[in-house]
Short mmCIF file of C-alpha atoms in Angstrom, two decimals:
data_model
loop_
_atom_site.label_atom_id
_atom_site.label_comp_id
_atom_site.label_asym_id
_atom_site.label_seq_id
_atom_site.Cartn_x
_atom_site.Cartn_y
_atom_site.Cartn_z
CA MET J 1 -4.21 110.72 149.33
CA LYS J 2 -1.02 108.65 149.53
CA ARG J 3 -2.39 106.89 152.56
CA ILE J 4 -5.61 105.96 150.71
CA LEU J 5 -3.59 104.68 147.73
CA PHE J 6 -1.40 102.58 150.04
CA LEU J 7 -4.46 101.09 151.73
CA LEU J 8 -5.99 100.33 148.34
CA VAL J 9 -2.81 98.53 147.21
CA ILE J 10 -2.72 96.49 150.43
CA PHE J 11 -6.42 95.64 149.99
CA ALA J 12 -5.88 94.65 146.35
CA VAL J 13 -2.88 92.47 147.19
CA GLY J 14 -4.92 90.86 149.96
CA ILE J 15 -7.79 90.09 147.60
CA ILE J 16 -5.47 88.71 144.90
CA SER J 17 -3.54 86.47 147.31
CA ASN J 18 -6.75 85.29 148.94
CA THR J 19 -8.23 84.45 145.54
CA THR J 20 -5.05 82.52 144.63
CA ALA J 21 -5.28 80.55 147.88
CA GLN J 22 -8.93 79.84 147.29
CA GLN J 23 -8.17 78.65 143.77
CA LEU J 24 -5.60 76.25 145.10
CA THR J 25 -7.71 73.15 145.60
CA ALA J 26 -6.72 69.92 147.32
CA GLU J 27 -6.49 68.21 143.92
CA LYS J 28 -4.14 70.91 142.64
CA ILE J 29 -1.93 70.62 145.71
CA LEU J 30 -1.77 66.86 145.35
CA LEU J 31 -0.97 67.24 141.66
CA LYS J 32 1.94 69.53 142.59
CA VAL J 33 3.11 66.95 145.13
CA LYS J 34 2.78 64.24 142.49
CA ALA J 35 4.63 66.31 139.87
CA ASN J 36 7.39 66.92 142.37
CA PHE J 37 7.65 63.19 143.02
CA ASP J 38 7.21 62.11 139.38
CA VAL J 39 10.74 63.25 138.54
CA VAL J 40 11.90 60.36 140.68
CA LYS J 41 11.51 57.40 138.35
CA ASP J 42 13.11 54.98 140.75
CA TYR J 43 15.27 54.92 143.83
CA SER J 44 16.97 52.66 146.27
CA ALA J 45 17.88 53.63 149.80
CA MET J 46 19.03 52.18 153.07
CA LEU J 47 16.48 52.38 155.82
CA THR J 48 17.69 52.12 159.38
CA GLY J 49 15.37 52.47 162.28
CA LYS J 50 14.10 51.44 165.62
CA VAL J 51 10.76 50.26 166.89
CA ASN J 52 9.76 51.31 170.35
CA MET J 53 6.31 49.83 170.69
CA GLU J 54 4.49 48.55 173.72
CA ARG J 55 4.69 44.72 173.88
CA LEU J 56 6.96 44.55 170.85
CA LYS J 57 10.72 44.35 171.04
CA VAL J 58 12.53 44.41 167.72
CA PRO J 59 16.27 44.82 167.18
CA GLN J 60 17.60 47.82 165.23
CA MET J 61 16.33 47.57 161.67
CA SER J 62 18.42 47.82 158.55
CA VAL J 63 16.48 47.49 155.32
CA LYS J 64 17.30 48.10 151.68
CA LEU J 65 14.33 49.80 150.08
CA TYR J 66 13.63 49.83 146.33
CA PHE J 67 10.99 51.94 144.63
CA LYS J 68 9.99 52.25 141.00
CA GLN J 69 7.18 54.30 139.53
CA PRO J 70 4.27 54.06 139.62
CA ASN J 71 4.05 52.03 142.82
CA LYS J 72 6.52 49.20 142.95
CA PHE J 73 8.06 48.66 146.37
CA LYS J 74 10.52 46.08 147.52
CA THR J 75 12.32 45.65 150.81
CA GLU J 76 15.33 43.49 151.50
CA SER J 77 16.72 42.85 154.93
CA LYS J 78 18.88 40.24 156.52
CA GLY J 79 17.30 40.74 159.90
CA THR J 80 13.70 41.29 160.87
CA SER J 81 12.13 44.65 160.32
CA PHE J 82 8.74 46.15 161.09
CA ILE J 83 7.94 49.00 158.71
CA PRO J 84 4.64 50.80 159.30
CA LYS J 85 2.43 50.16 156.28
CA ASN J 86 1.05 53.70 156.38
CA ILE J 87 4.50 55.02 155.47
CA LEU J 88 4.81 52.80 152.43
CA ASP J 89 1.21 53.58 151.47
CA LEU J 90 2.08 57.27 151.42
CA ASN J 91 2.99 57.29 147.74
CA PRO J 92 2.26 60.77 146.35
CA GLY J 93 1.49 59.24 142.96
CA ASP J 94 -1.37 57.19 144.43
CA LEU J 95 -3.06 59.80 146.59
CA LEU J 96 -5.49 61.03 143.96
CA THR J 97 -6.43 57.55 142.82
CA LYS J 98 -6.90 56.13 146.32
CA PHE J 99 -8.50 59.07 148.13
CA ASP J 100 -11.04 61.85 147.73
CA PRO J 101 -9.17 64.92 148.97
CA SER J 102 -10.50 68.18 150.38
CA LEU J 103 -8.52 71.21 151.49
CA MET J 104 -9.05 71.96 155.16
CA GLY J 105 -6.99 75.12 155.38
CA LYS J 106 -3.57 76.63 155.78
CA GLU J 107 -1.33 76.38 158.85
CA ASN J 108 1.88 78.10 159.76
CA VAL J 109 4.30 75.76 161.51
CA ASP J 110 7.90 76.81 162.29
CA GLY J 111 7.70 79.56 159.66
CA LYS J 112 6.50 77.14 156.99
CA THR J 113 3.16 77.31 155.26
CA LEU J 114 1.43 73.96 155.33
CA TYR J 115 -1.77 72.97 153.59
CA LYS J 116 -3.93 70.59 155.57
CA ILE J 117 -5.78 68.12 153.35
CA ARG J 118 -8.39 65.63 154.38
CA LEU J 119 -8.18 62.31 152.55
CA VAL J 120 -11.13 59.95 152.49
CA THR J 121 -10.65 56.49 151.02
CA LYS J 122 -12.59 55.96 147.82
CA PRO J 123 -15.49 53.54 148.28
CA GLU J 124 -14.42 49.97 147.72
CA LYS J 125 -16.59 46.90 148.16
CA GLY J 126 -15.97 45.23 151.51
CA LYS J 127 -13.71 48.00 152.78
CA GLN J 128 -14.63 50.52 155.40
CA ILE J 129 -14.23 54.18 154.49
CA ARG J 130 -11.44 55.78 156.52
CA GLU J 131 -10.20 59.31 156.73
CA SER J 132 -6.71 60.66 157.18
CA PHE J 133 -5.07 64.06 157.04
CA ILE J 134 -1.88 65.19 155.37
CA TRP J 135 0.02 68.46 155.64
CA VAL J 136 1.81 69.67 152.49
CA ASP J 137 4.75 72.07 152.68
CA GLU J 138 4.17 74.90 150.20
CA SER J 139 7.88 75.64 149.74
CA ARG J 140 8.78 72.12 148.50
CA TRP J 141 5.39 70.55 147.75
CA THR J 142 6.19 67.61 149.94
CA ILE J 143 4.13 65.88 152.60
CA THR J 144 5.48 66.73 156.04
CA LYS J 145 2.87 65.16 158.26
CA LEU J 146 0.22 62.46 158.15
CA GLU J 147 -2.51 61.64 160.59
CA ALA J 148 -4.26 58.36 159.89
CA PHE J 149 -7.07 56.49 161.61
CA PRO J 150 -6.82 53.02 160.08
CA MET J 151 -9.22 51.40 162.54
CA GLU J 152 -11.54 52.19 165.41
CA GLY J 153 -9.52 53.78 168.20
CA ARG J 154 -6.19 53.72 166.34
CA LYS J 155 -4.38 56.96 165.52
CA ILE J 156 -1.06 57.11 163.69
CA GLU J 157 0.82 60.37 163.43
CA VAL J 158 3.70 60.41 160.97
CA LEU J 159 6.22 63.24 160.73
CA ILE J 160 8.30 63.34 157.57
CA GLU J 161 11.54 65.25 157.15
CA SER J 162 12.78 65.63 153.61
CA THR J 163 16.12 66.17 151.96
CA VAL J 164 17.22 67.20 148.47
CA ILE J 165 19.19 64.52 146.66
CA GLU J 166 21.58 65.52 143.85
CA GLY J 167 20.18 69.05 144.07
CA LYS J 168 16.85 68.15 142.45
CA TYR J 169 15.04 65.21 144.04
CA VAL J 170 13.11 65.83 147.25
CA LEU J 171 12.86 62.58 149.19
CA PRO J 172 12.27 61.62 152.83
CA SER J 173 15.28 61.66 155.14
CA LYS J 174 13.60 60.80 158.43
CA ILE J 175 10.20 59.44 159.32
CA SER J 176 8.80 59.25 162.83
CA ALA J 177 5.53 57.40 163.31
CA LYS J 178 3.68 57.68 166.58
CA PHE J 179 1.05 55.04 167.32
CA ASP J 180 -1.80 55.60 169.71
CA PHE J 181 -4.81 53.51 170.59
CA GLU J 182 -7.87 54.33 172.60
CA GLN J 183 -10.11 51.49 173.63
CA ASN J 184 -13.00 51.29 175.97
CA THR J 185 -11.63 49.63 179.10
CA ASP J 186 -14.89 47.72 179.48
CA SER J 187 -14.67 46.23 176.00
CA LEU J 188 -14.26 42.48 175.57
CA ALA J 189 -11.15 42.98 173.44
CA GLU J 190 -9.53 44.85 176.31
CA LYS J 191 -10.35 42.13 178.82
CA ILE J 192 -9.32 39.11 176.78
CA TYR J 193 -5.64 38.40 177.20
CA SER J 194 -3.78 37.55 174.05
CA PRO J 195 0.02 37.38 173.95
CA ASN J 196 0.09 38.46 170.33
CA ARG J 197 -2.48 41.23 170.47
CA MET J 198 -1.67 44.43 168.67
CA PRO J 199 0.69 46.81 170.46
CA LYS J 200 -1.31 49.88 171.39
CA LYS J 201 1.18 52.69 171.74
CA GLY J 202 4.68 53.42 170.57
CA MET J 203 7.04 55.01 168.12
CA VAL J 204 8.81 53.89 164.97
CA GLU J 205 11.70 55.94 163.64
CA LEU J 206 13.16 55.40 160.20
CA ILE J 207 16.19 57.13 158.73
CA TYR J 208 16.85 57.06 154.99
CA SER J 209 20.39 57.08 153.64
CA ASP J 210 22.48 56.10 150.60
CA TYR J 211 19.89 57.24 148.07
CA GLN J 212 20.45 56.10 144.50
CA VAL J 213 17.94 57.98 142.35
CA ASN J 214 16.98 57.27 138.73
CA LYS J 215 19.57 54.57 138.16
CA GLY J 216 17.13 52.52 136.09
CA LEU J 217 16.12 49.77 138.48
CA SER J 218 15.12 46.58 136.69
CA ASP J 219 11.57 45.23 137.08
CA GLU J 220 13.08 41.89 138.07
CA ILE J 221 14.06 43.35 141.42
CA PHE J 222 10.39 43.72 142.30
CA GLU J 223 9.36 40.24 141.23
CA LYS J 224 8.53 37.97 144.12
CA LYS J 225 10.87 35.07 144.61
CA LYS J 226 9.21 31.70 144.80
CA ASN J 227 10.28 29.70 147.85
CA MET H 1 36.12 7.39 190.73
CA LEU H 2 36.76 8.35 187.09
CA ASN H 3 37.39 4.70 186.35
CA LEU H 4 34.07 3.79 187.93
CA ILE H 5 32.25 6.46 185.92
CA TYR H 6 33.96 5.23 182.76
CA TRP H 7 32.75 1.67 183.34
CA GLU H 8 29.24 2.83 184.24
CA LEU H 9 29.14 4.86 181.05
CA PHE H 10 30.49 1.86 179.14
CA LYS H 11 27.72 -0.31 180.62
CA THR H 12 25.06 2.31 179.91
CA TYR H 13 26.06 2.87 176.31
CA SER H 14 26.48 -0.86 175.69
CA LYS H 15 22.77 -1.39 176.21
CA TRP H 16 20.37 -1.31 173.31
CA ARG H 17 17.74 0.62 175.28
CA THR H 18 20.15 3.57 175.65
CA TYR H 19 19.86 4.21 171.94
CA ILE H 20 16.06 4.06 171.84
CA GLY H 21 15.94 7.73 172.89
CA PHE H 22 18.44 8.79 170.24
CA ILE H 23 16.66 6.76 167.55
CA ALA H 24 13.28 8.20 168.62
CA VAL H 25 14.43 11.83 168.37
CA GLY H 26 16.46 10.97 165.26
CA VAL H 27 13.26 9.84 163.54
CA LEU H 28 10.88 12.33 165.12
CA ILE H 29 12.85 15.53 164.50
CA PRO H 30 13.20 15.04 160.72
CA ILE H 31 9.47 14.18 160.57
CA ILE H 32 8.61 17.41 162.43
CA MET H 33 10.87 19.34 160.05
CA TRP H 34 9.22 17.76 157.03
CA ILE H 35 5.78 18.73 158.40
CA MET H 36 7.05 22.26 159.04
CA TRP H 37 8.47 22.47 155.53
CA ILE H 38 5.07 21.49 154.06
CA GLU H 39 3.27 23.85 156.43
CA GLY H 40 5.51 26.68 155.23
CA GLY H 41 5.63 28.92 158.26
CA LYS H 42 1.89 29.57 158.61
CA PHE H 43 2.25 29.42 162.38
CA ILE H 44 4.68 32.35 162.27
CA GLN H 45 2.18 34.35 160.23
CA TYR H 46 -0.50 33.37 162.75
CA GLN H 47 1.62 34.67 165.60
CA LEU H 48 2.17 37.95 163.77
CA ARG H 49 -1.31 38.31 162.29
CA THR H 50 -2.24 41.30 164.45
CA MET H 51 1.01 43.07 163.53
CA GLN H 52 0.65 42.43 159.82
CA SER H 53 -2.32 44.77 159.54
CA GLU H 54 -0.09 47.71 160.43
CA PHE H 55 3.46 46.62 159.68
CA LEU H 56 5.26 45.25 156.69
CA ILE H 57 7.34 42.54 158.31
CA THR H 58 10.48 41.54 156.48
CA GLY H 59 13.18 38.99 157.25
CA ASN H 60 13.24 35.22 157.58
CA LEU H 61 11.41 34.41 160.82
CA PHE H 62 10.60 30.89 159.63
CA ASN H 63 14.11 29.60 160.15
CA GLY H 64 16.10 26.86 161.82
CA TRP H 65 16.10 28.61 165.20
CA ALA H 66 12.31 28.89 165.19
CA ILE H 67 12.03 25.20 164.31
CA ALA H 68 14.45 24.28 167.11
CA GLN H 69 12.30 26.25 169.54
CA ILE H 70 9.13 24.49 168.39
CA ILE H 71 10.81 21.09 168.63
CA MET H 72 11.92 21.89 172.17
CA ASN H 73 8.37 22.86 173.07
CA GLY H 74 6.91 19.79 171.45
CA LEU H 75 9.35 17.14 172.62
CA TRP H 76 9.42 18.22 176.21
CA VAL H 77 6.56 15.96 177.19
CA HIS H 78 8.13 12.89 175.58
CA VAL H 79 11.79 13.37 176.44
CA PRO H 80 11.22 12.48 180.14
CA ALA H 81 9.95 9.04 179.07
CA LEU H 82 13.13 8.46 177.07
CA ILE H 83 15.26 9.55 180.01
CA ALA H 84 13.30 7.38 182.46
CA LEU H 85 13.88 4.44 180.13
CA VAL H 86 17.60 4.53 180.89
CA ALA H 87 17.69 6.16 184.33
CA GLY H 88 15.07 3.75 185.65
CA ASP H 89 17.21 0.83 184.60
CA GLN H 90 20.43 1.93 186.28
CA LEU H 91 19.86 0.25 189.65
CA SER H 92 16.91 -2.02 188.94
CA GLY H 93 18.65 -3.38 185.83
CA GLU H 94 21.55 -4.61 187.94
CA ALA H 95 19.09 -6.13 190.40
CA THR H 96 17.27 -7.89 187.57
CA ALA H 97 20.50 -9.17 186.07
CA GLY H 98 21.75 -10.26 189.48
CA THR H 99 25.05 -8.46 189.10
CA PHE H 100 24.77 -6.28 192.20
CA ARG H 101 26.22 -8.81 194.59
CA LEU H 102 29.17 -9.33 192.27
CA THR H 103 29.76 -5.59 192.03
CA LEU H 104 29.32 -4.82 195.69
CA ILE H 105 31.72 -7.44 196.99
CA ARG H 106 34.54 -5.45 195.41
CA PRO H 107 36.49 -3.05 197.70
CA VAL H 108 34.68 0.03 196.47
CA SER H 109 32.12 1.74 198.71
CA ARG H 110 28.44 1.65 197.86
CA THR H 111 28.46 5.46 197.84
CA LYS H 112 31.11 5.54 195.10
CA ILE H 113 29.27 2.93 193.03
CA LEU H 114 26.00 4.80 193.38
CA ASN H 115 27.62 8.14 192.56
CA ALA H 116 29.27 6.68 189.47
CA LYS H 117 25.91 5.31 188.33
CA TYR H 118 24.22 8.62 189.09
CA ILE H 119 26.83 10.62 187.15
CA ALA H 120 26.55 8.20 184.22
CA THR H 121 22.77 8.68 184.29
CA LEU H 122 23.15 12.44 184.27
CA MET H 123 25.67 12.21 181.43
CA TYR H 124 23.24 10.13 179.39
CA THR H 125 20.51 12.71 180.09
CA ALA H 126 22.78 15.55 178.99
CA SER H 127 23.85 13.64 175.88
CA LEU H 128 20.23 13.09 174.85
CA VAL H 129 19.40 16.81 175.21
CA ILE H 130 22.62 17.72 173.36
CA GLY H 131 21.63 15.24 170.64
CA ILE H 132 18.22 16.94 170.33
CA ALA H 133 19.94 20.35 170.26
CA LEU H 134 22.45 19.42 167.56
CA LEU H 135 19.89 17.66 165.39
CA SER H 136 17.16 20.29 165.64
CA ILE H 137 19.44 23.33 165.24
CA GLY H 138 21.79 21.74 162.68
CA LEU H 139 19.10 20.20 160.51
CA GLY H 140 16.82 23.21 161.03
CA ILE H 141 19.37 25.73 159.85
CA TRP H 142 20.41 23.47 156.98
CA ILE H 143 16.81 23.16 155.72
CA PHE H 144 15.22 26.47 156.74
CA GLY H 145 18.21 28.81 156.90
CA THR H 146 18.92 31.23 159.66
CA GLY H 147 17.38 34.48 160.88
CA ASP H 148 15.99 36.22 163.93
CA LEU H 149 13.79 34.40 166.41
CA ILE H 150 10.29 35.41 167.37
CA ALA H 151 9.54 34.73 171.02
CA LEU H 152 6.05 35.14 172.40
CA ASP H 153 5.24 35.49 176.06
CA LYS H 154 2.82 37.33 178.32
CA GLU H 155 4.94 40.47 177.91
CA GLY H 156 4.33 40.46 174.17
CA ILE H 157 6.46 39.73 171.14
CA VAL H 158 10.24 39.81 171.27
CA ILE H 159 12.39 39.47 168.18
CA LEU H 160 15.77 38.10 169.24
CA PRO H 161 18.55 39.08 166.83
CA GLU H 162 20.26 36.23 165.01
CA SER H 163 23.70 37.31 166.23
CA ASN H 164 22.80 36.48 169.87
CA LEU H 165 20.74 33.36 169.26
CA ILE H 166 23.58 30.88 169.71
CA TYR H 167 24.07 32.17 173.28
CA HIS H 168 20.34 32.15 173.99
CA PHE H 169 20.02 28.57 172.77
CA LEU H 170 23.15 27.40 174.60
CA PHE H 171 21.68 28.82 177.79
CA ALA H 172 18.27 27.28 176.97
CA TYR H 173 19.76 23.81 176.50
CA VAL H 174 21.81 24.12 179.70
CA LEU H 175 18.61 24.95 181.58
CA ALA H 176 16.82 22.12 179.75
CA ILE H 177 19.54 19.67 180.81
CA TRP H 178 19.18 20.90 184.39
CA SER H 179 15.41 20.32 184.38
CA MET H 180 15.81 16.89 182.75
CA PHE H 181 18.25 15.96 185.51
CA VAL H 182 15.24 16.00 187.85
CA VAL H 183 13.48 13.39 185.71
CA ALA H 184 16.65 11.31 185.64
CA SER H 185 17.09 11.68 189.42
CA LEU H 186 13.47 10.70 190.05
CA ALA H 187 13.70 7.61 187.85
CA PHE H 188 17.07 6.75 189.42
CA PHE H 189 15.54 7.12 192.89
CA ILE H 190 12.58 4.89 192.04
CA SER H 191 14.85 2.31 190.48
CA SER H 192 16.53 1.87 193.87
CA PHE H 193 13.29 0.39 195.25
CA VAL H 194 12.45 -2.17 192.63
CA GLU H 195 14.02 -5.04 190.79
CA ASN H 196 12.63 -4.59 187.33
CA ALA H 197 13.14 -1.64 184.98
CA ILE H 198 9.53 -1.23 183.83
CA GLY H 199 8.31 -0.07 187.25
CA PRO H 200 10.57 3.03 187.52
CA ILE H 201 9.61 4.17 183.99
CA ILE H 202 5.87 3.86 184.65
CA ILE H 203 6.06 5.37 188.15
CA THR H 204 8.27 8.28 186.96
CA MET H 205 5.89 9.12 184.13
CA THR H 206 2.89 8.78 186.43
CA ILE H 207 4.42 11.19 188.95
CA ILE H 208 5.30 13.66 186.17
CA ALA H 209 1.76 13.40 184.76
CA ILE H 210 0.19 14.01 188.20
CA PHE H 211 2.49 16.96 188.85
CA TYR H 212 1.74 18.40 185.40
CA ILE H 213 -2.00 18.09 186.00
CA ILE H 214 -1.66 19.98 189.30
CA THR H 215 0.62 22.55 187.65
CA PHE H 216 -1.97 23.36 184.99
CA LEU H 217 -5.01 23.02 187.25
CA PRO H 218 -6.71 26.42 187.36
CA VAL H 219 -7.82 25.96 190.97
CA GLU H 220 -7.03 28.39 193.75
CA SER H 221 -6.52 25.72 196.40
CA VAL H 222 -3.42 24.36 194.62
CA GLU H 223 -1.89 27.74 193.81
CA ASN H 224 0.33 27.56 196.91
CA ILE H 225 1.61 24.12 195.97
CA LYS H 226 2.42 24.92 192.34
CA PRO H 227 5.64 26.90 192.93
CA TRP H 228 7.10 23.89 194.76
CA LEU H 229 6.39 21.31 192.06
CA PHE H 230 9.30 20.56 189.75
CA THR H 231 6.94 20.45 186.76
CA THR H 232 6.24 24.18 187.26
CA HIS H 233 9.93 24.85 186.64
CA MET H 234 10.63 22.30 183.89
CA ASN H 235 10.08 24.93 181.20
CA VAL H 236 12.67 27.27 182.72
CA TRP H 237 14.62 26.92 179.44
CA GLN H 238 12.01 29.19 177.84
CA GLN H 239 13.36 32.01 180.00
CA ALA H 240 16.60 31.82 178.01
CA LEU H 241 14.68 32.86 174.91
CA ARG H 242 13.71 36.22 176.41
CA ASP H 243 15.33 39.59 176.34
CA PRO H 244 16.12 40.68 178.96
CA PHE H 245 16.35 37.53 181.07
CA ASP H 246 14.18 37.39 184.16
CA TRP H 247 16.94 36.33 186.52
CA ASP H 248 14.56 36.01 189.49
CA ILE H 249 12.50 33.36 187.72
CA ILE H 250 15.61 31.58 186.44
CA ARG H 251 17.25 31.60 189.89
CA ASP H 252 14.12 30.28 191.65
CA SER H 253 13.59 27.54 189.07
CA VAL H 254 17.25 26.49 189.07
CA LEU H 255 17.29 26.34 192.88
CA ILE H 256 14.04 24.37 193.16
CA LEU H 257 15.08 21.92 190.44
CA GLY H 258 18.49 21.64 192.11
CA ALA H 259 16.82 20.91 195.45
CA TYR H 260 14.81 18.09 193.83
CA ASN H 261 18.00 16.71 192.28
CA GLY H 262 19.76 16.82 195.64
CA ALA H 263 16.81 15.32 197.49
CA PHE H 264 16.38 12.42 195.04
CA TRP H 265 20.11 11.70 195.01
CA GLY H 266 20.30 11.87 198.83
CA ALA H 267 17.27 9.63 199.27
CA THR H 268 18.63 7.12 196.74
CA LEU H 269 21.98 7.05 198.55
CA LEU H 270 20.25 6.47 201.88
CA ILE H 271 18.17 3.60 200.51
CA PHE H 272 20.99 2.06 198.50
CA LYS H 273 23.43 2.08 201.43
CA ARG H 274 20.91 0.35 203.69
CA LYS H 275 19.52 -1.97 201.09
CA ASP H 276 19.82 -5.66 201.62
CA ILE H 277 20.97 -6.97 198.27
CA LEU H 278 19.45 -10.39 197.82
CA SER H 279 19.60 -10.86 194.07
#
């Protein structure tokens, strides 16, 4: 009798948890991610990093990054820096407005539960529809991985490590972006030599430091200077 | 010898034609900068257009160093003419003026006189390149500010950090002076044959033009000749704006240009020592 009761409890717990998981839609996950990020009204951080791309040699980067909700970004650097656009585009507040999400499933990676979400760009006149995938960490509701396919043959894989600032704000601490490109070797683009053609493969690593969160950044910082 | 060089330099810099080169670059470089200022760095964006689709590129790449590099690229066809203008006059000018006999009756060997003239010619050449360097870098940085340098070659795009650029450019101008010495030596050599200064200028520029045409001729039959033409190595200065340096290319170019310098100087000496001065 006890055994039957135990099995029933296990079965019931299984059904309840399964139902909860099923109820958790991609939109809800992204709303949790957004809510988690919405507490950060603004921040500034130092971004140091290195670019290790084929056919592109850039010195060590050091960039001051400013962000203000909803989507104001500004970078300042004395030297030259190459920041992958996909990283800056990964603003949790914009995901629901820019993409149509769908939950692909749950994955267990290094003891963490990650939700895999497919993002498809919302139709926009003159723009091709592209898909990308993000993985959301259930424990922190932060994006830990991104796989994007911005153009034919191009694949960008971004790994995001996060840190807790001042005990309450979860923000990226390290971003590694891996670029890959597959092209038909018989294609014209492959055969034509161009010294400034796009680098096909490589890595970009960015490390965030010196976070200043919710210090009330002025809008003037984000205004473009006229040369 | 130093005294001889001093007087040859005095003679060279006393002539009006010596300053034509300086005036030309002094007018041309500010005009190029003005055009660049209006253009507003579109060429930099053009060079980086493929990158801009994937990267947010920050920093001032449209700066004085970039302008100096463009000026170097652009002026390199015209600078030889300015050098030939003076170098071609060194021996033929004396012949035209009829001052050779007066000079050569003095108890100084022909070799010393020729060497003094040759050194003065090389010093003028170096001074013109240094003038271009100072004007283009100084004015460029003053107008456009400073920053990293974007260098494009067959290996791709290299961003040279601002902190090292002074060394890169110093090296580039040293290599540029070395390659311009060949032009000066050629004009000096030709001026030993003739008695008017126009001939050496025209002949020098004609030879350079012919060599350039062969250098850029995409024909297999001349591929074996190309590495031995001085025009193939005249842009060796561009190797200084790379990271890392390709020392094999630099060494080969420096040696071949040096061999031309030596050959032109040796041939001039041979002709000048045997020449019957009649004017």
